[in-house]
Coordinates of C-alpha atoms and ligand atoms in Angstrom, one line a residue:
X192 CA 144.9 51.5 315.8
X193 CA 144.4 47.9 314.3
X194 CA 144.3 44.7 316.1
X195 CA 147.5 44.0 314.9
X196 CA 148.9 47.0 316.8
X197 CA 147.4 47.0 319.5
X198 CA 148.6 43.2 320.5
X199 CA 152.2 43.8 319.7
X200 CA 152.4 46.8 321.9
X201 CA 150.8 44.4 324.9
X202 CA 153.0 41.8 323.6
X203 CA 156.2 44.2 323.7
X204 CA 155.2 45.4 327.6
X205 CA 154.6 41.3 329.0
X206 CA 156.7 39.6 327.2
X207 CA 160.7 39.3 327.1
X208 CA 162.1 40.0 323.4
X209 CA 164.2 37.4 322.6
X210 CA 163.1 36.4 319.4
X211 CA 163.4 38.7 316.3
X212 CA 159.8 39.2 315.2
X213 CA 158.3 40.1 312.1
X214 CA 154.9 42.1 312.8
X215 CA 152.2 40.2 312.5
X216 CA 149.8 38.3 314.6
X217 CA 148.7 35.4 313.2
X218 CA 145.2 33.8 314.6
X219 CA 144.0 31.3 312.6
X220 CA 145.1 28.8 310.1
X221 CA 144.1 25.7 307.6
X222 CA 146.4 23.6 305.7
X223 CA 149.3 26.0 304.5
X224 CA 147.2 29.3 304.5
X225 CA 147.2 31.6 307.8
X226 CA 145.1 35.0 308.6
X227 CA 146.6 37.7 310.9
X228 CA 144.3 39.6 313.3
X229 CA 142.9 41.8 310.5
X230 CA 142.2 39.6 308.3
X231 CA 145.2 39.2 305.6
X232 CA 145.9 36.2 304.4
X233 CA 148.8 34.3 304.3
X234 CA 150.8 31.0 302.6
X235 CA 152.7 29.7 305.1
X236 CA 156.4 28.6 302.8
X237 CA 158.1 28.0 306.1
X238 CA 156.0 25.6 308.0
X239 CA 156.7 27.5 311.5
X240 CA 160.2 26.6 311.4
X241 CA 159.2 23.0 310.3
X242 CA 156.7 22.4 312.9
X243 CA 153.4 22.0 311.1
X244 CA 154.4 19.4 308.4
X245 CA 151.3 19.0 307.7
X246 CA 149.8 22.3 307.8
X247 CA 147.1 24.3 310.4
X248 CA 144.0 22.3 311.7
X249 CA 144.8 18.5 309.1
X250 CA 141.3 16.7 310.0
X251 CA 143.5 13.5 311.0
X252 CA 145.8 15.4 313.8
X253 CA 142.4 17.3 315.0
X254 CA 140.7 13.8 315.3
X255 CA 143.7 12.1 317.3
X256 CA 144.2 15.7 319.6
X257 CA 140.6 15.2 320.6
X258 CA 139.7 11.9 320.9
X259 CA 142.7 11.7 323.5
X260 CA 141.9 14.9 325.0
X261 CA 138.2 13.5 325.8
X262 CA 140.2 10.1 327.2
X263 CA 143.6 10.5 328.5
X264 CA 145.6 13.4 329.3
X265 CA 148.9 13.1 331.6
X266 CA 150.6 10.1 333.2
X267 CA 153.7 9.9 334.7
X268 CA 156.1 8.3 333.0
X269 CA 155.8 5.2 336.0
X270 CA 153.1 4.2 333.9
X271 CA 152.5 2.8 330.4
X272 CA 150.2 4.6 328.0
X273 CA 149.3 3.5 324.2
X274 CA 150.2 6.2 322.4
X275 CA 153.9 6.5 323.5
X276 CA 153.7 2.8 322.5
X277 CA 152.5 3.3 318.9
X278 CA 155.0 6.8 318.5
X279 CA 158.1 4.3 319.3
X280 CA 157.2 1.6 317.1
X281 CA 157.1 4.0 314.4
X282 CA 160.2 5.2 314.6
X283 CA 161.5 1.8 315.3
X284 CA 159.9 0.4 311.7
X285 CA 160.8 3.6 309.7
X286 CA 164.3 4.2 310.7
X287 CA 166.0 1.4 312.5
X288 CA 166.2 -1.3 315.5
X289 CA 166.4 1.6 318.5
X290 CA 164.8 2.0 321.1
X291 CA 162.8 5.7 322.0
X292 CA 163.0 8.5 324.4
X293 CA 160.4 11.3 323.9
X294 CA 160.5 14.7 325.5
X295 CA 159.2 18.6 324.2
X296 CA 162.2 20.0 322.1
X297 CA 165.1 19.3 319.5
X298 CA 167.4 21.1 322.3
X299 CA 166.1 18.5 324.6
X300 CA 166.2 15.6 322.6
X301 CA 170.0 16.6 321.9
X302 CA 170.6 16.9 325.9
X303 CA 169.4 13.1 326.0
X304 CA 171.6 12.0 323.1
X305 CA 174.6 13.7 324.7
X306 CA 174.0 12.2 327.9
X307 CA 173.3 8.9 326.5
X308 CA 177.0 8.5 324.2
X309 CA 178.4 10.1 327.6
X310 CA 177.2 7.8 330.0
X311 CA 177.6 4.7 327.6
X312 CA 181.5 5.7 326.9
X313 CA 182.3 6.1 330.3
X314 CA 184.4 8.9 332.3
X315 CA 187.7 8.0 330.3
X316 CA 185.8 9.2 326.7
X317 CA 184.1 12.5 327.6
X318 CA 184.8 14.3 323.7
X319 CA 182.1 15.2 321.7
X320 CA 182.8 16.1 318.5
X321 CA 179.9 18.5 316.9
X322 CA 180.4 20.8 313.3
X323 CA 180.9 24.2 312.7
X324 CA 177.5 26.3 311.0
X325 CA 175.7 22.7 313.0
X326 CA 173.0 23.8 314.9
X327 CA 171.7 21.9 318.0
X328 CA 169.9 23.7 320.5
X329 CA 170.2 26.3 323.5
X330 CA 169.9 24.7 326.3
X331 CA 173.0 24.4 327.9
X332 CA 174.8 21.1 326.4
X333 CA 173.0 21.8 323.0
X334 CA 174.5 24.9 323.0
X335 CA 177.9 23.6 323.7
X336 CA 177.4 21.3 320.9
X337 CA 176.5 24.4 318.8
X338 CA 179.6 26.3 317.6
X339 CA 179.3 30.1 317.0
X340 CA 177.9 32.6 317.9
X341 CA 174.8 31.7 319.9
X342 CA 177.1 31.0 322.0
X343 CA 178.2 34.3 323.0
X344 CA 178.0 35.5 326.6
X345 CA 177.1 32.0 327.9
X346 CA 180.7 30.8 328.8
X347 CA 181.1 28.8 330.8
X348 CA 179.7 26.2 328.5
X349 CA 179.8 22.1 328.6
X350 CA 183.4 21.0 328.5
X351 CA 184.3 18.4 326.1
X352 CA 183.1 19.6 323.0
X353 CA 184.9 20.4 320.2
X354 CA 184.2 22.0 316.7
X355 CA 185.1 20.6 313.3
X356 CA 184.1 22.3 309.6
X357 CA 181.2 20.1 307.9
X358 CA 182.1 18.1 305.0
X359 CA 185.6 18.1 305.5
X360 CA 186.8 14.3 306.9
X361 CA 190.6 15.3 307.7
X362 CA 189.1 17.9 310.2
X363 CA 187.4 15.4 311.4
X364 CA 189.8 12.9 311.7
X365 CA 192.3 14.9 313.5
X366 CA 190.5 14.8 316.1
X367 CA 188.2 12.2 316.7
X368 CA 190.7 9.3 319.0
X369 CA 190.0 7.1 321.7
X370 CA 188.7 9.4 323.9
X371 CA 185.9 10.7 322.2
X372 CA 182.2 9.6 323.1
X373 CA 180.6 11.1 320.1
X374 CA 180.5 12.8 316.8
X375 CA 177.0 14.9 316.3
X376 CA 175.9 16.8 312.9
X377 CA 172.9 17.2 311.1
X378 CA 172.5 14.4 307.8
X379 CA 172.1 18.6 306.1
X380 CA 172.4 21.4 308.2
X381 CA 169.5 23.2 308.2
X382 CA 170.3 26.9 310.4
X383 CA 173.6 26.9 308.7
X384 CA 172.2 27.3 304.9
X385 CA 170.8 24.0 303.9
X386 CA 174.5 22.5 303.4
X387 CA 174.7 19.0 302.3
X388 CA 177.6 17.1 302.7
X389 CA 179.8 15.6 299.6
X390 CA 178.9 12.1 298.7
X391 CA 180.4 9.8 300.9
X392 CA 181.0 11.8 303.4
X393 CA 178.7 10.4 305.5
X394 CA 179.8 6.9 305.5
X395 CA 183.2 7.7 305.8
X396 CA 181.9 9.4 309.1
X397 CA 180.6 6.2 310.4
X398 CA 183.2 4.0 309.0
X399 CA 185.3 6.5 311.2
X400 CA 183.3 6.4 314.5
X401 CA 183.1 2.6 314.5
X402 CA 187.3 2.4 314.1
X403 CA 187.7 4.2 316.7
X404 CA 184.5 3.4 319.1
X405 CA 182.4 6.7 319.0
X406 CA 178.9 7.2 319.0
X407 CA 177.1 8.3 315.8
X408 CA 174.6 11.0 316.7
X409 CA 172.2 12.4 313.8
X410 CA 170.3 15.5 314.3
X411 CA 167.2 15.0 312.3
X412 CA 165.4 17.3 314.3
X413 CA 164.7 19.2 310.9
X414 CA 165.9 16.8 308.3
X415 CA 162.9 13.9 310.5
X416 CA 159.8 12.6 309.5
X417 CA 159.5 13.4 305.8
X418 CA 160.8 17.0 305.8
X419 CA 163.5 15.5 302.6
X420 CA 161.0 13.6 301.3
X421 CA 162.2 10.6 302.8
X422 CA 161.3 9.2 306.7
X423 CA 164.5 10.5 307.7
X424 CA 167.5 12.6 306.0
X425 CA 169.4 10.0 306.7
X426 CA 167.9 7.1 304.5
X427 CA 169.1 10.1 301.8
X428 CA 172.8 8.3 301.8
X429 CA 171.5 5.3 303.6
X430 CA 173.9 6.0 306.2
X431 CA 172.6 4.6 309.4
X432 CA 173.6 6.6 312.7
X433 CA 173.6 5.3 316.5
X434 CA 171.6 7.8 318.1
X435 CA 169.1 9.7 315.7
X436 CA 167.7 13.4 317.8
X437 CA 164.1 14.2 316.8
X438 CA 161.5 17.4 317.2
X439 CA 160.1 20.2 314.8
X440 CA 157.6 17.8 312.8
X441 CA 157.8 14.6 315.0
X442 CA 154.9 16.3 317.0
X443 CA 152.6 18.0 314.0
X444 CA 152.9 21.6 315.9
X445 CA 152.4 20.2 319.0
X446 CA 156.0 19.8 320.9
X447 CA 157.3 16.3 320.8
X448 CA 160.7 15.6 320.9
X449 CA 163.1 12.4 320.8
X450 CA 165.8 10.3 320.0
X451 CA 166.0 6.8 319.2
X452 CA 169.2 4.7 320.5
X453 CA 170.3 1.3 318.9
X454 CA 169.8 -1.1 322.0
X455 CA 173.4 -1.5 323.3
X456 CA 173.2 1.9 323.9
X457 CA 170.1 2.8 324.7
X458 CA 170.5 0.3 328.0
X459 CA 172.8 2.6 329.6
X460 CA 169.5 5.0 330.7
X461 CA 168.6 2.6 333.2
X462 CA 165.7 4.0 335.8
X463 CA 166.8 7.1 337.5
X464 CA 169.4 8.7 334.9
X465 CA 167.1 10.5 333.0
X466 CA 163.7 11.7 332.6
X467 CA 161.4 14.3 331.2
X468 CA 157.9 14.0 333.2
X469 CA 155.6 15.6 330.1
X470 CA 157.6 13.3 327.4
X471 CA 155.8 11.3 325.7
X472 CA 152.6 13.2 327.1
X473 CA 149.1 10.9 325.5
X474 CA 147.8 14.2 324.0
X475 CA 151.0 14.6 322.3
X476 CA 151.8 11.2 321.4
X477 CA 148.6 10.7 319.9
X478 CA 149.2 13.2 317.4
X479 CA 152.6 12.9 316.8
X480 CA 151.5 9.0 315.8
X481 CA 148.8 10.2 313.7
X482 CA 151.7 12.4 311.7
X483 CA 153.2 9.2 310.5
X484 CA 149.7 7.7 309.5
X485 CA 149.0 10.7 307.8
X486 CA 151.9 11.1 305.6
X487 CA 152.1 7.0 305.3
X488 CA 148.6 6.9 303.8
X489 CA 148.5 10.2 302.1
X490 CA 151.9 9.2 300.3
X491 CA 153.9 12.7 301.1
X492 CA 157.2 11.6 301.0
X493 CA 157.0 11.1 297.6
X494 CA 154.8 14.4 297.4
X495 CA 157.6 16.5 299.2
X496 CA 160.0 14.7 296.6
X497 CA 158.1 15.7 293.6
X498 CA 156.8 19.3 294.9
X499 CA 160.5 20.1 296.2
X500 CA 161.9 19.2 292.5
X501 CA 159.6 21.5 290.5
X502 CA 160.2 24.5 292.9
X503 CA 163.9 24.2 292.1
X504 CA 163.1 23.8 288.5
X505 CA 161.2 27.0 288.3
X506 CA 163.4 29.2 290.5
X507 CA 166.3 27.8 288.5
X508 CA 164.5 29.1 285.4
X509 CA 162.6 31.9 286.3
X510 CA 163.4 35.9 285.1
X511 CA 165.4 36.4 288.9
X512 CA 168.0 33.3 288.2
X513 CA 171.0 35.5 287.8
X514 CA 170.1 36.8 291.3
X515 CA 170.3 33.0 292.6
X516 CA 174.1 31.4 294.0
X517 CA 172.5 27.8 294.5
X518 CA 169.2 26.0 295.3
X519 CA 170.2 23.2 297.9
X520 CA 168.3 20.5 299.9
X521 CA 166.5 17.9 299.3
X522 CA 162.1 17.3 298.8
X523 CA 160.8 20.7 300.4
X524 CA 164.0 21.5 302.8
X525 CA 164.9 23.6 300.0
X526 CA 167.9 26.7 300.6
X527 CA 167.8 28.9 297.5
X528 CA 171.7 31.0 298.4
X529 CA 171.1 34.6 296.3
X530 CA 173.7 36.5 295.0
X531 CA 172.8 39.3 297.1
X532 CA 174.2 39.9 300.7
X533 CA 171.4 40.2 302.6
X534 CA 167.7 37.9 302.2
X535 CA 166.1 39.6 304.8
X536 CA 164.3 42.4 302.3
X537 CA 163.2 39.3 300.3
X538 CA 161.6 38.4 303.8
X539 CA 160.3 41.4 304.5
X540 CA 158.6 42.1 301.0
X541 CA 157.6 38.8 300.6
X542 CA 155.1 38.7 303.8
X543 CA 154.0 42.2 302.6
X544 CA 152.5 40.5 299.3
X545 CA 151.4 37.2 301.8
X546 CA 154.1 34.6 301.3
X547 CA 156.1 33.7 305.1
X548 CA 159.2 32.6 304.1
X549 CA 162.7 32.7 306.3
X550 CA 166.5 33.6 305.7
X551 CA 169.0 32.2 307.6
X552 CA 173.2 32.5 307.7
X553 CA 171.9 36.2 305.8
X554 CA 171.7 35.4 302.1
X555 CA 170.0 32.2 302.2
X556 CA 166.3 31.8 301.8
X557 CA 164.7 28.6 303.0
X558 CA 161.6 27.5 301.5
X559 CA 160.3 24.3 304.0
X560 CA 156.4 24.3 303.3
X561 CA 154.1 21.9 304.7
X562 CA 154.2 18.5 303.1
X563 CA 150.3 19.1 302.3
X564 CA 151.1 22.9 300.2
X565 CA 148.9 22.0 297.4
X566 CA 150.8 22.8 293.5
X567 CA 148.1 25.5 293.2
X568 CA 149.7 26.9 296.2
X569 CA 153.2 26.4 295.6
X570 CA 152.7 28.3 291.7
X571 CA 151.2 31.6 293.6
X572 CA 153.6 31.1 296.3
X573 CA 156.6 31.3 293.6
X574 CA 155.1 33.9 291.9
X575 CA 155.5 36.4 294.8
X576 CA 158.9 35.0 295.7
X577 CA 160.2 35.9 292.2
X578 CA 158.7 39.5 292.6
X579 CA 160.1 39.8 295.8
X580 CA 163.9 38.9 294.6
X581 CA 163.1 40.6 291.3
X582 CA 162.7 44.2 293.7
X583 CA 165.3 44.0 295.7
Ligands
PLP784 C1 169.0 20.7 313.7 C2 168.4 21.3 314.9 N1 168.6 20.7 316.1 C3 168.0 21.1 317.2 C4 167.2 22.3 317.2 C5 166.6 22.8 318.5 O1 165.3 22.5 318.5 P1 164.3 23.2 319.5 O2 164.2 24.6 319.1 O3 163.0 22.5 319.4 O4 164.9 23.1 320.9 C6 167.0 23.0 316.0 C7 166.2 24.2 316.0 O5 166.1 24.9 315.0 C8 167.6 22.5 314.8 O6 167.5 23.1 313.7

């Protein structure tokens, strides 16, 4: 029996099977190459759903894990500590005037941005007004926020939600009135296919909210911190929301999550109407800081522009083109929509010639590497995507 085998069958008896696995166990990893437990190797075109956006083990997020590891560990949230400090103040210069909230998860940060336009808009404005193929969370307001069918077999969910398609304004403006608190969406959805909305749709969403007093919520927990090639997906139409919902790459691969609030709103949390007692833990804080140092002084955002336009111009001419819909996205949040039904033999062949790459909404591949994938890298990594389309 290999390694392999031997730790999914312990995994299958101790652990509950929620996720759908693919079967390998990974153990070790540097930059965007990972080994599993017998020793194959691995480029990682998926970034563990985002997380590591800057790959396994980056010298400059080992450094800041263990130097605060060796000072400061845990402090309640009572207390001040530096590296919360430092996280907040980039957000604050990178995106906009706000003020931060850090806890684990995107789910979480959602709960907090919920709560926040619900408290601020009062009893009389409880609507919140999320989109259709959005994706937000499972916990259970994220989940209400979170139309379809992860929501099966959870009823009763969060009242006040209700469900609009993406990119369409008259939806939209049927419904959001006087007493809604919020509208949420991702700046481009990322579990519904990589969708991005129609130019000017975005600012004809805010023009909206302010008219009739709602809160703008942005999900950027996959389009943040320099997935798109730019800070955050929503500097892509310039299009600046009230509430902005963070996670994924915010903490490196170590779970941070947030939101930042413009300061009108973000008054309403007074002491006692909300917490999270790890958020904004030092250990995680530290690192989640050094991310933004890291892709500042290494000049990634430009990087993940360049990189992302090159993998659509070789998939868009390469030999398996006719078997490609669309490529969508923006720097490496890349959706590549094949003609085929189903992406999931792409998946599946793909990791058997070493390339981890997802599918999502079924026919949809998304390619989201680490900002650090090197082009040598990328080539080899297109190479057995092509192959992999090309045979099924
Ligand atoms: C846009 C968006 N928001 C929120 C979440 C939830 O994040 P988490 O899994 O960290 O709770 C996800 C997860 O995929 C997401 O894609």
């Amino acid at each position: 029996m290999s390694i392999s085998t031997e730790l999914i069958g312990r995994h299958d008896a101790a652990l509950i099977g929620n996720y759908g696995k693919l079967p390998v166990v990974l153990v070790r990893g540097q930059g965007s190459t990972l080994w599993d437990a017998d020793g194959k190797e691995y480029i990682d075109f998926f970034a563990g759903f985002g997380g590591t956006v800057l790959g396994h083990c980056h010298p400059r997020l080992v450094a800041a894990i263990t130097q605060q590891a060796q000072s400061l560990w845990q402090v309640g949230n009572q207390f001040y500590s530096e590296p919360q400090i430092r996280l907040a103040e980039h957000l604050k210069s990178k995106a906009f005037d706000g003020r931060a909230f850090f806890c684990h998860s995107g789910a979480e940060a959602a709960e907090a941005a919920i709560k926040l336009a619900r408290i601020s808009a009062g009893p009389d404005r409880p609507k919140i007004v999320t989109m259709k193929k959005g994706f937000h969370g499972r916990t259970m307001g994220a989940l209400s926020a979170t139309a379809g069918p992860a929501q099966n077999g959870f009823a009763p969910l969060v009242p006040g939600f209700v469900h609009v398609p993406f990119d369409d304004l008259d939806a939209l403006e049927e419904v959001v009135d006087g007493t809604t608190a919020a509208v949420m969406l991702e700046p481009i959805q990322g579990e519904g296919g990589i969708n991005e909305p129609t130019k000017g749709y975005l600012r004809a969403v805010r023009e909206l909210c302010d008219r009739c007093g709602a809160v703008l919520i942005f999900d950027e927990v996959w389009t943040g911190v320099g997935r798109t090639g730019h800070w955050f997906g929503h500097q892509i139409s310039g299009v600046i929301p009230d509430i902005m919902t963070l996670g994924k790459a915010l903490g490196g691969g170590v779970p941070v999550g947030g939101i930042l609030a413009k300061p009108r709103l973000a008054a309403f949390f007074k002491p006692g109407t909300h917490g999270c007692t790890l958020g904004g833990n030092p250990i995680c804080a530290n690192v989640s800081a050094a991310v933004f140092d890291v892709i500042e002084q290494e000049n990634l955002l430009e990087y993940a522009r360049k990189a992302g336009a090159i993998i659509r111009d070789q998939l868009g001419s390469s030999a398996v083109r006719h078997k490609i819909k669309a490529i969508r996205g923006s720097g490496l949040f890349l959706g590549v929509e094949l003609t085929i039904p189903d992406g999931l033999p792409v998946v599946h062949h793909a990791l058997d010639h070493g390339l981890i790459i997802n599918a999502t909404q079924k026919n949809i591949l998304r390619i989201c590497p680490s900002l650090t994938i090197t082009h040598q890298q990328i080539e080899k990594s297109l190479a057995i995507l092509e192959k992999a389309i090309a045979a099924v």
